[in-house]
Coordinates of C-alpha atoms and ligand atoms in Angstrom, one line a residue:
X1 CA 327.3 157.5 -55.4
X2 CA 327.6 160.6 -53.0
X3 CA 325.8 159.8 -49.7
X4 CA 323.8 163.0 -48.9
X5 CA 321.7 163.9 -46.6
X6 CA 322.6 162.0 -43.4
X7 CA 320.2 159.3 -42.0
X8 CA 321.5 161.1 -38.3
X9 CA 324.4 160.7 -36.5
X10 CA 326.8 158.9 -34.1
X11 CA 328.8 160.3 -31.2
X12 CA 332.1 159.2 -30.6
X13 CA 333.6 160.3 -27.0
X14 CA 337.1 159.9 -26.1
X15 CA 338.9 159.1 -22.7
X16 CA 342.0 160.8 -23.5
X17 CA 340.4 164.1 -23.9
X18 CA 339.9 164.5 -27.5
X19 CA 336.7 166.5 -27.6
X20 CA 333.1 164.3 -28.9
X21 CA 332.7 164.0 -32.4
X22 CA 329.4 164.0 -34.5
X23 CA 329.7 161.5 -37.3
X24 CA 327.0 161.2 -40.3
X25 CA 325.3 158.3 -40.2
X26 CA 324.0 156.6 -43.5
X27 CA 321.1 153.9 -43.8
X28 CA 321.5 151.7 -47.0
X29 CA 318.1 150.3 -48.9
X30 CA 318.6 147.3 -46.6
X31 CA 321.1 145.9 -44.5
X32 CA 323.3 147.6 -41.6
X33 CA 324.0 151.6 -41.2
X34 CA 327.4 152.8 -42.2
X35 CA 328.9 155.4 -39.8
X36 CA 330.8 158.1 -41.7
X37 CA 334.3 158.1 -40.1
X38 CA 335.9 160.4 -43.0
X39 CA 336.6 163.4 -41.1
X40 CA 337.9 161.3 -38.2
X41 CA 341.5 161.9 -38.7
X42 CA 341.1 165.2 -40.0
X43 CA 339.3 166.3 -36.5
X44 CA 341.2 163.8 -34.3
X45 CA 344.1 162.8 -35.7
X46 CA 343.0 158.7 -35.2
X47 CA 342.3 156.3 -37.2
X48 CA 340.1 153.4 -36.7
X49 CA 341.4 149.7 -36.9
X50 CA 339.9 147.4 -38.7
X51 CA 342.0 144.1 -40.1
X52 CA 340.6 141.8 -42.5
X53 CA 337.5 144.3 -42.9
X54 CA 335.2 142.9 -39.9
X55 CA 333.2 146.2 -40.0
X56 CA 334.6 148.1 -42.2
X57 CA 331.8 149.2 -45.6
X58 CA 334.9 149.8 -48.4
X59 CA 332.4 151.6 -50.5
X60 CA 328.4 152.0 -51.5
X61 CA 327.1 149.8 -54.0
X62 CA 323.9 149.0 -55.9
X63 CA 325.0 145.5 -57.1
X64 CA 325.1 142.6 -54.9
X65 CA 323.1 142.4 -51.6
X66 CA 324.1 139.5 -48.7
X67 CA 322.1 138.8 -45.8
X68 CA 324.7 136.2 -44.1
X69 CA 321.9 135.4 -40.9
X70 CA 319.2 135.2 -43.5
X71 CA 321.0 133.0 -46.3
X72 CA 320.2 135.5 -48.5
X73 CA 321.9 136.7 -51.9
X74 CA 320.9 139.7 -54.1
X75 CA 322.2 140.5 -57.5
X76 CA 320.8 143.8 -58.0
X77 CA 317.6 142.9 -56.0
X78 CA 317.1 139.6 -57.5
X79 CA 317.1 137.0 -55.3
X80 CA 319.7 134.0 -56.7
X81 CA 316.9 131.5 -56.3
X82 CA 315.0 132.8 -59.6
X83 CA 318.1 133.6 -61.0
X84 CA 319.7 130.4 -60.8
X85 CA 316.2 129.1 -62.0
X86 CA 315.0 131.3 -64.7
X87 CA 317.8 132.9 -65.7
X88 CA 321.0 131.9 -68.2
X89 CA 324.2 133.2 -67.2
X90 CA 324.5 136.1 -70.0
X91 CA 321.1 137.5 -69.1
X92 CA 322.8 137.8 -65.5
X93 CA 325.9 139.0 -66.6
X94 CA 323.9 141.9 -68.2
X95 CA 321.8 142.4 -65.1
X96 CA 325.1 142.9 -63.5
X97 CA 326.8 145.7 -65.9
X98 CA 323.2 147.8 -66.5
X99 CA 321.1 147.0 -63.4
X100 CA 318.2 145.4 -65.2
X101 CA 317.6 142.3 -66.7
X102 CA 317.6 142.2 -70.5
X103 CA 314.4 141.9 -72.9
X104 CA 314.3 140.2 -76.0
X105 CA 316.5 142.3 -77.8
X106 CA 318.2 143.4 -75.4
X107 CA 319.9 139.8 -74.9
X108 CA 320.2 139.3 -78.3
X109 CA 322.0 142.1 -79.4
X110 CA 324.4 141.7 -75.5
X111 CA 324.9 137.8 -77.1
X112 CA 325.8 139.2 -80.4
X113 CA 328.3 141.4 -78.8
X114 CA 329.7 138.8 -76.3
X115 CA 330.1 136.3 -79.6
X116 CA 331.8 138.4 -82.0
X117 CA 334.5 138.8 -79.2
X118 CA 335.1 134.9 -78.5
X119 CA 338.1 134.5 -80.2
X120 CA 341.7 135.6 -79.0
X121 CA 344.1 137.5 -81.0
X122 CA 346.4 134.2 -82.7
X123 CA 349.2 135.6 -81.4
X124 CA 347.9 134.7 -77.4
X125 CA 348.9 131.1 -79.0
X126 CA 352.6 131.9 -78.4
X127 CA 352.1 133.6 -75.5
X128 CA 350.6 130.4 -74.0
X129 CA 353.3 128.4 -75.0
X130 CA 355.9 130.2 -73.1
X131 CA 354.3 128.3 -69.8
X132 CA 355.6 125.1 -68.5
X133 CA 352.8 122.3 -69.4
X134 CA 352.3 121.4 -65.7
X135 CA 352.1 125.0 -64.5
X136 CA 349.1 125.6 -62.5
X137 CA 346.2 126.8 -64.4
X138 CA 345.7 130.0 -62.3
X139 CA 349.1 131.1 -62.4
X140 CA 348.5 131.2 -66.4
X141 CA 345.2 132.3 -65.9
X142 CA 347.1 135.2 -64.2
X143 CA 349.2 135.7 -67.3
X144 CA 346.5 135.8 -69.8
X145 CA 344.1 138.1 -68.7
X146 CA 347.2 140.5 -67.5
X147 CA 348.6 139.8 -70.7
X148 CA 345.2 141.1 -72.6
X149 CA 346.5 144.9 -72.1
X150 CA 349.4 144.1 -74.5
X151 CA 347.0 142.6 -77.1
X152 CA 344.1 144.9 -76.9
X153 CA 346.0 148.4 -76.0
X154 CA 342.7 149.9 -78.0
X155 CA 340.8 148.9 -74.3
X156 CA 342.8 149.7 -71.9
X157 CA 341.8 153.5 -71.0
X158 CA 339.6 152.6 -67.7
X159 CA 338.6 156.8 -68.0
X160 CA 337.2 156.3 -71.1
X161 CA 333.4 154.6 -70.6
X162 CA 333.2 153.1 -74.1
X163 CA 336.9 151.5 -73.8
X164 CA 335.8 149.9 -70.5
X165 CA 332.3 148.9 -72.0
X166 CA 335.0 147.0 -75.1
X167 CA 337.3 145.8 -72.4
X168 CA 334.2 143.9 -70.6
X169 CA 332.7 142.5 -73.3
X170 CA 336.1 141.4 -74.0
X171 CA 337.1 139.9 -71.1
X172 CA 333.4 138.1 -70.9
X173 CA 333.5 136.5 -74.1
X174 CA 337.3 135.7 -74.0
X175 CA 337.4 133.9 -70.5
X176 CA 335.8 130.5 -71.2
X177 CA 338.2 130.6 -74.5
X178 CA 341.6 131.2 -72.2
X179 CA 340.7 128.6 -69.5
X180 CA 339.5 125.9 -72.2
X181 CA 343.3 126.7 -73.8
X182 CA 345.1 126.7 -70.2
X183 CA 343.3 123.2 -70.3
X184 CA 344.2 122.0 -74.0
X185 CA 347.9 123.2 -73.6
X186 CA 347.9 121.1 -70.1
X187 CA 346.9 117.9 -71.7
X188 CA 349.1 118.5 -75.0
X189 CA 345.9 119.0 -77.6
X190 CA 345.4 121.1 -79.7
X191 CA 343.2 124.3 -79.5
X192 CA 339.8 124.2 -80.2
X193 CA 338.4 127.3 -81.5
X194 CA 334.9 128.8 -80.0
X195 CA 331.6 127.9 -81.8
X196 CA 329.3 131.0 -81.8
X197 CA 326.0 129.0 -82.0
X198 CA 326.6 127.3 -78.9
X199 CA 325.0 128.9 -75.4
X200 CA 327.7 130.2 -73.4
X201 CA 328.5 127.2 -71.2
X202 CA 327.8 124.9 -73.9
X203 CA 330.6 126.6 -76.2
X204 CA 332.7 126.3 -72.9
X205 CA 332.2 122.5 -72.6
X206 CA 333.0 121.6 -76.1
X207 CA 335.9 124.0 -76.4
X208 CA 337.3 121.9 -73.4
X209 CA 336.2 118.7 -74.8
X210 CA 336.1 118.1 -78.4
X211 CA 339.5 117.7 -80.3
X212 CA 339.8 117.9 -83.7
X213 CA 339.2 114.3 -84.3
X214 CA 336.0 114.0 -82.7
X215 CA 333.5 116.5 -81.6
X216 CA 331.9 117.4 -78.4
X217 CA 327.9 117.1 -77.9
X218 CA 326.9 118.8 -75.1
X219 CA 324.9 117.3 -72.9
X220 CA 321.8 119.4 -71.6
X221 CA 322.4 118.5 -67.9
X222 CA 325.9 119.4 -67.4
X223 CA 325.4 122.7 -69.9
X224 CA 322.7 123.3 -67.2
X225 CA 325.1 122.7 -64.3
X226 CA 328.2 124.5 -65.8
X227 CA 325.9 127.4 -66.4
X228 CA 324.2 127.5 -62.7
X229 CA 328.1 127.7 -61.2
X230 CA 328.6 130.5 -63.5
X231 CA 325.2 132.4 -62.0
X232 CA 326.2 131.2 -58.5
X233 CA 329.4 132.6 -58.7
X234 CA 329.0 135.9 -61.1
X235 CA 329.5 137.9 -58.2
X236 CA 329.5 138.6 -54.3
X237 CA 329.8 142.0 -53.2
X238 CA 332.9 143.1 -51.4
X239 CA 334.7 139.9 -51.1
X240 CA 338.9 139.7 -51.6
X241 CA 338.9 139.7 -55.3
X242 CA 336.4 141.3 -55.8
X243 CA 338.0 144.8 -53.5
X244 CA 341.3 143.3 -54.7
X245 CA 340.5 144.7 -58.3
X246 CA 338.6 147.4 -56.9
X247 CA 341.7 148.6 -55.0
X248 CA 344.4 147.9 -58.2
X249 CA 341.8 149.8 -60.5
X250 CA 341.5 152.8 -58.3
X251 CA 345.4 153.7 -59.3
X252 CA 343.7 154.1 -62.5
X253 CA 345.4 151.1 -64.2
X254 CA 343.5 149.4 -67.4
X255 CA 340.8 147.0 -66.5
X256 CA 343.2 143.6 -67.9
X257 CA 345.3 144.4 -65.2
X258 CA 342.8 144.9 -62.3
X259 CA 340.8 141.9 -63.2
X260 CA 344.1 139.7 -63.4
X261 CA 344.8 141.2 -59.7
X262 CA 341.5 140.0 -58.6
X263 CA 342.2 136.3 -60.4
X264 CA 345.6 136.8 -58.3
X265 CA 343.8 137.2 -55.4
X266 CA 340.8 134.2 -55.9
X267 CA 343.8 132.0 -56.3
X268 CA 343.8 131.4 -52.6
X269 CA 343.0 128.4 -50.5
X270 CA 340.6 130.5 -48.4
X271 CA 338.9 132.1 -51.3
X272 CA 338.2 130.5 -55.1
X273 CA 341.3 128.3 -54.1
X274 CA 338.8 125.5 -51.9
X275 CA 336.9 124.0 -54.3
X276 CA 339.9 122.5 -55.2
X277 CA 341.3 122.4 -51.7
X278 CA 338.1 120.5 -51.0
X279 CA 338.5 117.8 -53.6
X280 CA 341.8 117.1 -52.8
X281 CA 341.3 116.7 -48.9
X282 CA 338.1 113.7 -50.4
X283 CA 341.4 112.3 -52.2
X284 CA 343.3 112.4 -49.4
X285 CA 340.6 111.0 -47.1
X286 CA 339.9 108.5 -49.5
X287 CA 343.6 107.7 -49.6
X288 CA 343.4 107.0 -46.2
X289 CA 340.9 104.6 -45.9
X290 CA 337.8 106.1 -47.1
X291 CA 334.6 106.6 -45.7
X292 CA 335.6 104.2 -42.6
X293 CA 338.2 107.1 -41.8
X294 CA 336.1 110.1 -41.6
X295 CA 336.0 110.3 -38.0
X296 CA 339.6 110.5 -37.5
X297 CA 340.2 113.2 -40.5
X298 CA 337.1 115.0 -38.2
X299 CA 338.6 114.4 -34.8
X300 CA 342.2 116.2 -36.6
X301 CA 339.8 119.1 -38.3
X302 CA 338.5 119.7 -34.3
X303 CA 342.7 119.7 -33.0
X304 CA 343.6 123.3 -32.8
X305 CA 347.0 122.2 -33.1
X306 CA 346.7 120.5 -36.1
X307 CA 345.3 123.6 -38.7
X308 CA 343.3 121.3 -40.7
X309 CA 340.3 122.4 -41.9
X310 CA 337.3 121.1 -43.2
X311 CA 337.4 122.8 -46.8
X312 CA 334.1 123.7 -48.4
X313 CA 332.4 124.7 -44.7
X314 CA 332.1 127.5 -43.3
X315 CA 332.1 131.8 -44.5
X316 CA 332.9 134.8 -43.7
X317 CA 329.3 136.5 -44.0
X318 CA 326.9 132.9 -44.6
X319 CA 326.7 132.0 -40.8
X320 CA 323.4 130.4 -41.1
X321 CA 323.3 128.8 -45.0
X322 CA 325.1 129.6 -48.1
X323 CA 322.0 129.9 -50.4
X324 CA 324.4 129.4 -53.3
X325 CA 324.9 125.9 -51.8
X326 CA 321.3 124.8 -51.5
X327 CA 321.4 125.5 -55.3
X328 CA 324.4 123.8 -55.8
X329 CA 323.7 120.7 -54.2
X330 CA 320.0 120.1 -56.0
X331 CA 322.7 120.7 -59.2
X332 CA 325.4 118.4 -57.8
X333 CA 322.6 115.2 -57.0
X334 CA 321.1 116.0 -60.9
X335 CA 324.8 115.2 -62.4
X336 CA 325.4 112.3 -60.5
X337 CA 322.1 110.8 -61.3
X338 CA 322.9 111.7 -65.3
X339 CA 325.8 110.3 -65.2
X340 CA 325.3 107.1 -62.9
X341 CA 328.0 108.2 -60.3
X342 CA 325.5 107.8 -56.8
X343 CA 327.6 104.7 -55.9
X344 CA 331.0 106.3 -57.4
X345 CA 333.5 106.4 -54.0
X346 CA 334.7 109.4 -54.0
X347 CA 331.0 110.9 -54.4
X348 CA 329.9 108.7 -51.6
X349 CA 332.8 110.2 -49.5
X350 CA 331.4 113.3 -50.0
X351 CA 328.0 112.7 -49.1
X352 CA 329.1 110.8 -45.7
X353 CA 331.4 113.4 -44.8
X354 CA 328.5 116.4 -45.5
X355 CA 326.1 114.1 -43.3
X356 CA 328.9 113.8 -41.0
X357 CA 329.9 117.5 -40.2
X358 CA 326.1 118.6 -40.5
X359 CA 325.5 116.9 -36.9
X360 CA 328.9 117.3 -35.3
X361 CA 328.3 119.9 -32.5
X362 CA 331.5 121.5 -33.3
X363 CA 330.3 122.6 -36.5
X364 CA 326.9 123.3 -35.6
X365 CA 327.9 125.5 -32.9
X366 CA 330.3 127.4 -35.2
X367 CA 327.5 127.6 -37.4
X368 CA 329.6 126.2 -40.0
X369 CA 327.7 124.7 -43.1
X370 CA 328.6 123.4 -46.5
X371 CA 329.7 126.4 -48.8
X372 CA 328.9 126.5 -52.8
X373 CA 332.5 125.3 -53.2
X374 CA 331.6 122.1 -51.3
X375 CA 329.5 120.9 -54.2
X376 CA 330.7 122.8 -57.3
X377 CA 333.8 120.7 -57.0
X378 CA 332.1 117.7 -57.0
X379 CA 330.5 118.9 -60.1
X380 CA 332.9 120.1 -61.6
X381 CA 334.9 116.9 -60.7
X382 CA 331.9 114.9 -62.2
X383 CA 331.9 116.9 -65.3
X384 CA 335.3 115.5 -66.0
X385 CA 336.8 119.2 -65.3
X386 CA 340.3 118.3 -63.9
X387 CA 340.8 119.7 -60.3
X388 CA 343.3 122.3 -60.6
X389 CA 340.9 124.1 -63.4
X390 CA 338.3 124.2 -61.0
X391 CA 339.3 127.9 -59.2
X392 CA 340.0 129.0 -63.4
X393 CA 336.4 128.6 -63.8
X394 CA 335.9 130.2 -60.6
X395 CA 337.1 133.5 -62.4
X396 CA 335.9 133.0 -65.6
X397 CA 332.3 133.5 -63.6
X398 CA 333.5 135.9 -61.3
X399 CA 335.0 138.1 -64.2
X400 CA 331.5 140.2 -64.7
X401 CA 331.3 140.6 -61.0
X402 CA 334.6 142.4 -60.8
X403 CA 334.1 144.4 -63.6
X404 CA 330.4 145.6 -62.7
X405 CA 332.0 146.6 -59.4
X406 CA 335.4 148.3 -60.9
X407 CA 332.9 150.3 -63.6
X408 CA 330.9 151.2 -60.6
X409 CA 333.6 152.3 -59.2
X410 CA 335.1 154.5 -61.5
X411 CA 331.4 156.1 -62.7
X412 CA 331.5 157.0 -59.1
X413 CA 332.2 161.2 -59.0
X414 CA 333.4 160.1 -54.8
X415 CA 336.0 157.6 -56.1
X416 CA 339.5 158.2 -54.7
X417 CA 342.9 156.1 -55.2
X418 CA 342.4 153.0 -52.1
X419 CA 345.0 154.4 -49.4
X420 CA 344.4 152.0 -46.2
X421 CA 346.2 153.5 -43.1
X422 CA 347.8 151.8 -40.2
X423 CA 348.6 151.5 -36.5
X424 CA 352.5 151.5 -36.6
X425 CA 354.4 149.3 -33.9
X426 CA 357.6 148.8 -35.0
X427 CA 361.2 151.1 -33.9
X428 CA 361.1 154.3 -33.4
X429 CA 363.1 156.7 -35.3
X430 CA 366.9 155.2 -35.0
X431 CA 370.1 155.4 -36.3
X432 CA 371.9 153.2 -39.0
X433 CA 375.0 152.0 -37.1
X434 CA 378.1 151.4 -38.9
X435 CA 378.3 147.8 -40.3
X436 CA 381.2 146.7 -38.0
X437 CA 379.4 147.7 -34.9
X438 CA 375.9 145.8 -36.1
Ligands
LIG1 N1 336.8 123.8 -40.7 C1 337.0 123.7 -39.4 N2 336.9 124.8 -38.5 C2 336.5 125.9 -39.1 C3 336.3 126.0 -40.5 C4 336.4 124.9 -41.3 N3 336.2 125.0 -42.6 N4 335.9 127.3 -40.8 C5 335.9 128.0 -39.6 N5 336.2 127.1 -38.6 C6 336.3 127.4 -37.2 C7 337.5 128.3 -36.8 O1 338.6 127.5 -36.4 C8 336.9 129.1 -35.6 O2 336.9 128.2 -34.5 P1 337.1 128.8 -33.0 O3 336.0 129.8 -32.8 O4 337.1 127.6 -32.1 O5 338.5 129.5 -33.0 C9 335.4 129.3 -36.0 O6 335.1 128.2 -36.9 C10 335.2 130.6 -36.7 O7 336.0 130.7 -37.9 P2 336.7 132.0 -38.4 O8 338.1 131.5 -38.9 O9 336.6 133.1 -37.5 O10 335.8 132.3 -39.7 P3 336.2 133.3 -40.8 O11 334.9 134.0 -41.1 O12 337.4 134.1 -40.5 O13 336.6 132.3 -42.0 C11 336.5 130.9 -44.0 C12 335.8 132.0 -43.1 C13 335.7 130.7 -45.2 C14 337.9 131.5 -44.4 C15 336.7 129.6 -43.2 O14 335.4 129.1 -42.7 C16 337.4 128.6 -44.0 O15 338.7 128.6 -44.0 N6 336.7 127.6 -44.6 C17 337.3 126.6 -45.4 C18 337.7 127.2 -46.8 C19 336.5 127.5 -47.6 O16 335.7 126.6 -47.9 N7 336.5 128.7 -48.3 C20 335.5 129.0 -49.3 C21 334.6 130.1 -48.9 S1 333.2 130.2 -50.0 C22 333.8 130.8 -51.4 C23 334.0 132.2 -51.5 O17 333.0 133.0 -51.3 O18 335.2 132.7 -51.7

């Protein structure tokens, strides 16, 4: 969206005697100013430095809203609370792509569309089969949804607003039914196709646990949980994935490929990755010793020298709560009690530990709290969803998100190609010796 006019300006004043600048400055709806630093290098011939984004806006957006002092998350002005709580997932994925929240009709005929694209062309089967079984699930995840461009090539013109509107109601409807078969072709079972009568999380939860031999009822809890991770995760502003598809769509590639970037990206330990990262420090902890041993695995997470972490604590923007968590955990105590797992070890691990780091100074100085991947693993985990899925089902939510922000993107008559710049410190120009004098 073109930002015009300016809210008033900034001056920037050099000591090297550049001459004073004028920059626009921009007020959002809520949240901070943006300084407008476009004609910088044009008038200057700097650039600013920024790593890892620390105050760097990457683009204007109507979509997701984070107040990281308040503990407050926005999807298009909805607070997650009532989402999480009144909402299903599919009425938030379509709040998401249009900006509103459906009616009636409205989410029937978006579920009509999502369902009659469930199923994956046959020949994805093969595809599939040309992984190792032990591969990890995101690295076929990665595959997959890449691999969509070369079965859907009738999608794949990201200028073309009703392709991309096919390509995400695609990649929507088709995600639960390419992690569910990264899951089956794990295990060595066969496929189970999607049932278009069943909610969206319930369809997900039987196409992971029936087999052919006996069939899968859900179970109205965990449907409830598996759909509040999808809510809770459908998107987050301007996070790594999330700019990570922004930037590969900007090229102008087709939206398979972007999204896969972004489930590339989401892979990571720091990012989708510690949900599992934090279930398998609990194993390790509980290797050790158990709950009797959580004061050493805390004293190592305080060693600077030893680079452990406590996974599941601590964000980037959330320095006060993750509000996602608070929902998350109410969620995480309803599953155990279903299932009868309060006195399960591993659950009690995690409990003790959360008490544990919640009145350790070092954390509460860092402001450092429990994330939402802190309890959607233990969830998830509960569920009976094996760990390495967990960060597939990460992206499977996450999917609407990046495509609400890539469509955004592209409508957007201001979009360019991403082109980050940089502050060059290697050799100067030099020249290529002979290789016998190297
Ligand atoms: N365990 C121990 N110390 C930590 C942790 C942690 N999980 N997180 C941050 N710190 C310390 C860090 O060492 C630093 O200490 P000091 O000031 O003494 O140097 C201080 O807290 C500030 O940390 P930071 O590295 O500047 O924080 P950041 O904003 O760059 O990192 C983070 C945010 C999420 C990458 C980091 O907190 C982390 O690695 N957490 C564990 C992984 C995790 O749970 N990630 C999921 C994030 S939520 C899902 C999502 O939205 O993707």
């Amino acid at each position: 969206m073109a930002l015009t006019p300016a809210d008033g300006k900034a001056t920037l004043s050099f000591s090297d005697g550049t001459p004073s600048l004028d920059l626009p400055l921009y007020k959002g709806s809520i949240g901070p100013d943006v300084i407008d630093i476009r004609a910088l290098y044009g008038k200057t011939g700097k650039f600013t430095y920024d790593p890892g984004f620390l105050s760097t806006a990457s683009c204007n957006s109507t979509i997701t809203y984070i107040d990281g002092d308040k503990g407050e998350l926005l999807y298009r002005g909805y607070p997650i609370q009532q989402l999480a709580t009144q909402c299903d997932y599919l009425e938030t994925c379509y709040l998401l792509l249009y900006g509103e929240l459906p009616n009636a009709s409205q989410k029937a005929d978006f579920l009509g569309r999502v369902t009659s694209h469930t199923m994956v062309n046959e020949q994805m089967q093969f595809f599939l089969r040309g992984f190792r079984r032990d591969a990890h699930p995101m690295a076929v995840m990665t595959g997959l949804v890449g691999a969509l461009s070369a079965f859907y090539p009738d999608s794949i013109n990201l200028h073309d607003p009703a392709q991309r509107e096919v390509s995400a109601i695609r990649l929507i409807a088709k995600m639960p039914t390419m992690v569910s078969m990264a899951y089956k072709y794990s295990v060595g079972q066969p496929y189970i196709y999607p049932r278009n009568e069943l909610s969206y999380a319930g369809n997900f939860m039987r196409m992971m646990f029936a087999t052919p031999c006996e069939d899968y009822k859900p179970n109205e809890v965990l449907v409830r949980a598996m759909d509040r991770i999808f809510i809770l995760h459908a998107d987050h502003e301007q996070n790594a994935s999330t700019s990570t598809v922004r930037l590969c769509a900007s090229s102008g590639t087709n939206p398979f490929a972007a999204i896969a970037a972004g489930v590339a990206c989401l892979w990571g330990p720091a990012h989708g990755g510690a949900n599992e990262a934090c279930l398998n420090m609990l194993y390790d902890i509980q290797a050790s010793g158990g709950v009797a041993k959580i004061g050493e695995f805390i004293a190592q997470v305080k060693d600077k020298n030893s680079n452990v972490k406590l996974m599941g604590f601590g964000h980037r923007v959330y320095k006060n709560y993750d509000p996602r968590a608070k929902l998350m955990r109410e969620t995480c105590h309803e599953v155990l009690e279903a299932l009868g797992l309060h006195d399960d070890p591993l659950f009690k691990l995690a409990m003790s530990l959360e008490k544990i780091a919640l009145e350790d100074d070092y954390f509460v100085s860092r402001k450092l709290y429990p994330n939402v991947d802190y309890y959607s693993g233990i969830v998830q985990k509960a569920i009976g969803i094996p760990v390495p899925l967990f960060t597939a089902i990460f992206a499977l939510a996450r999917t609407v998100g990046w495509i609400a922000q890539l469509n955004e993107m592209i409508a957007d008559a201001e979009y360019k190609i991403g082109r980050p710049r940089q502050l060059y410190v290697g050799s100067k120009h030099r020249d290529v010796k002979p290789i016998a004098k190297r």
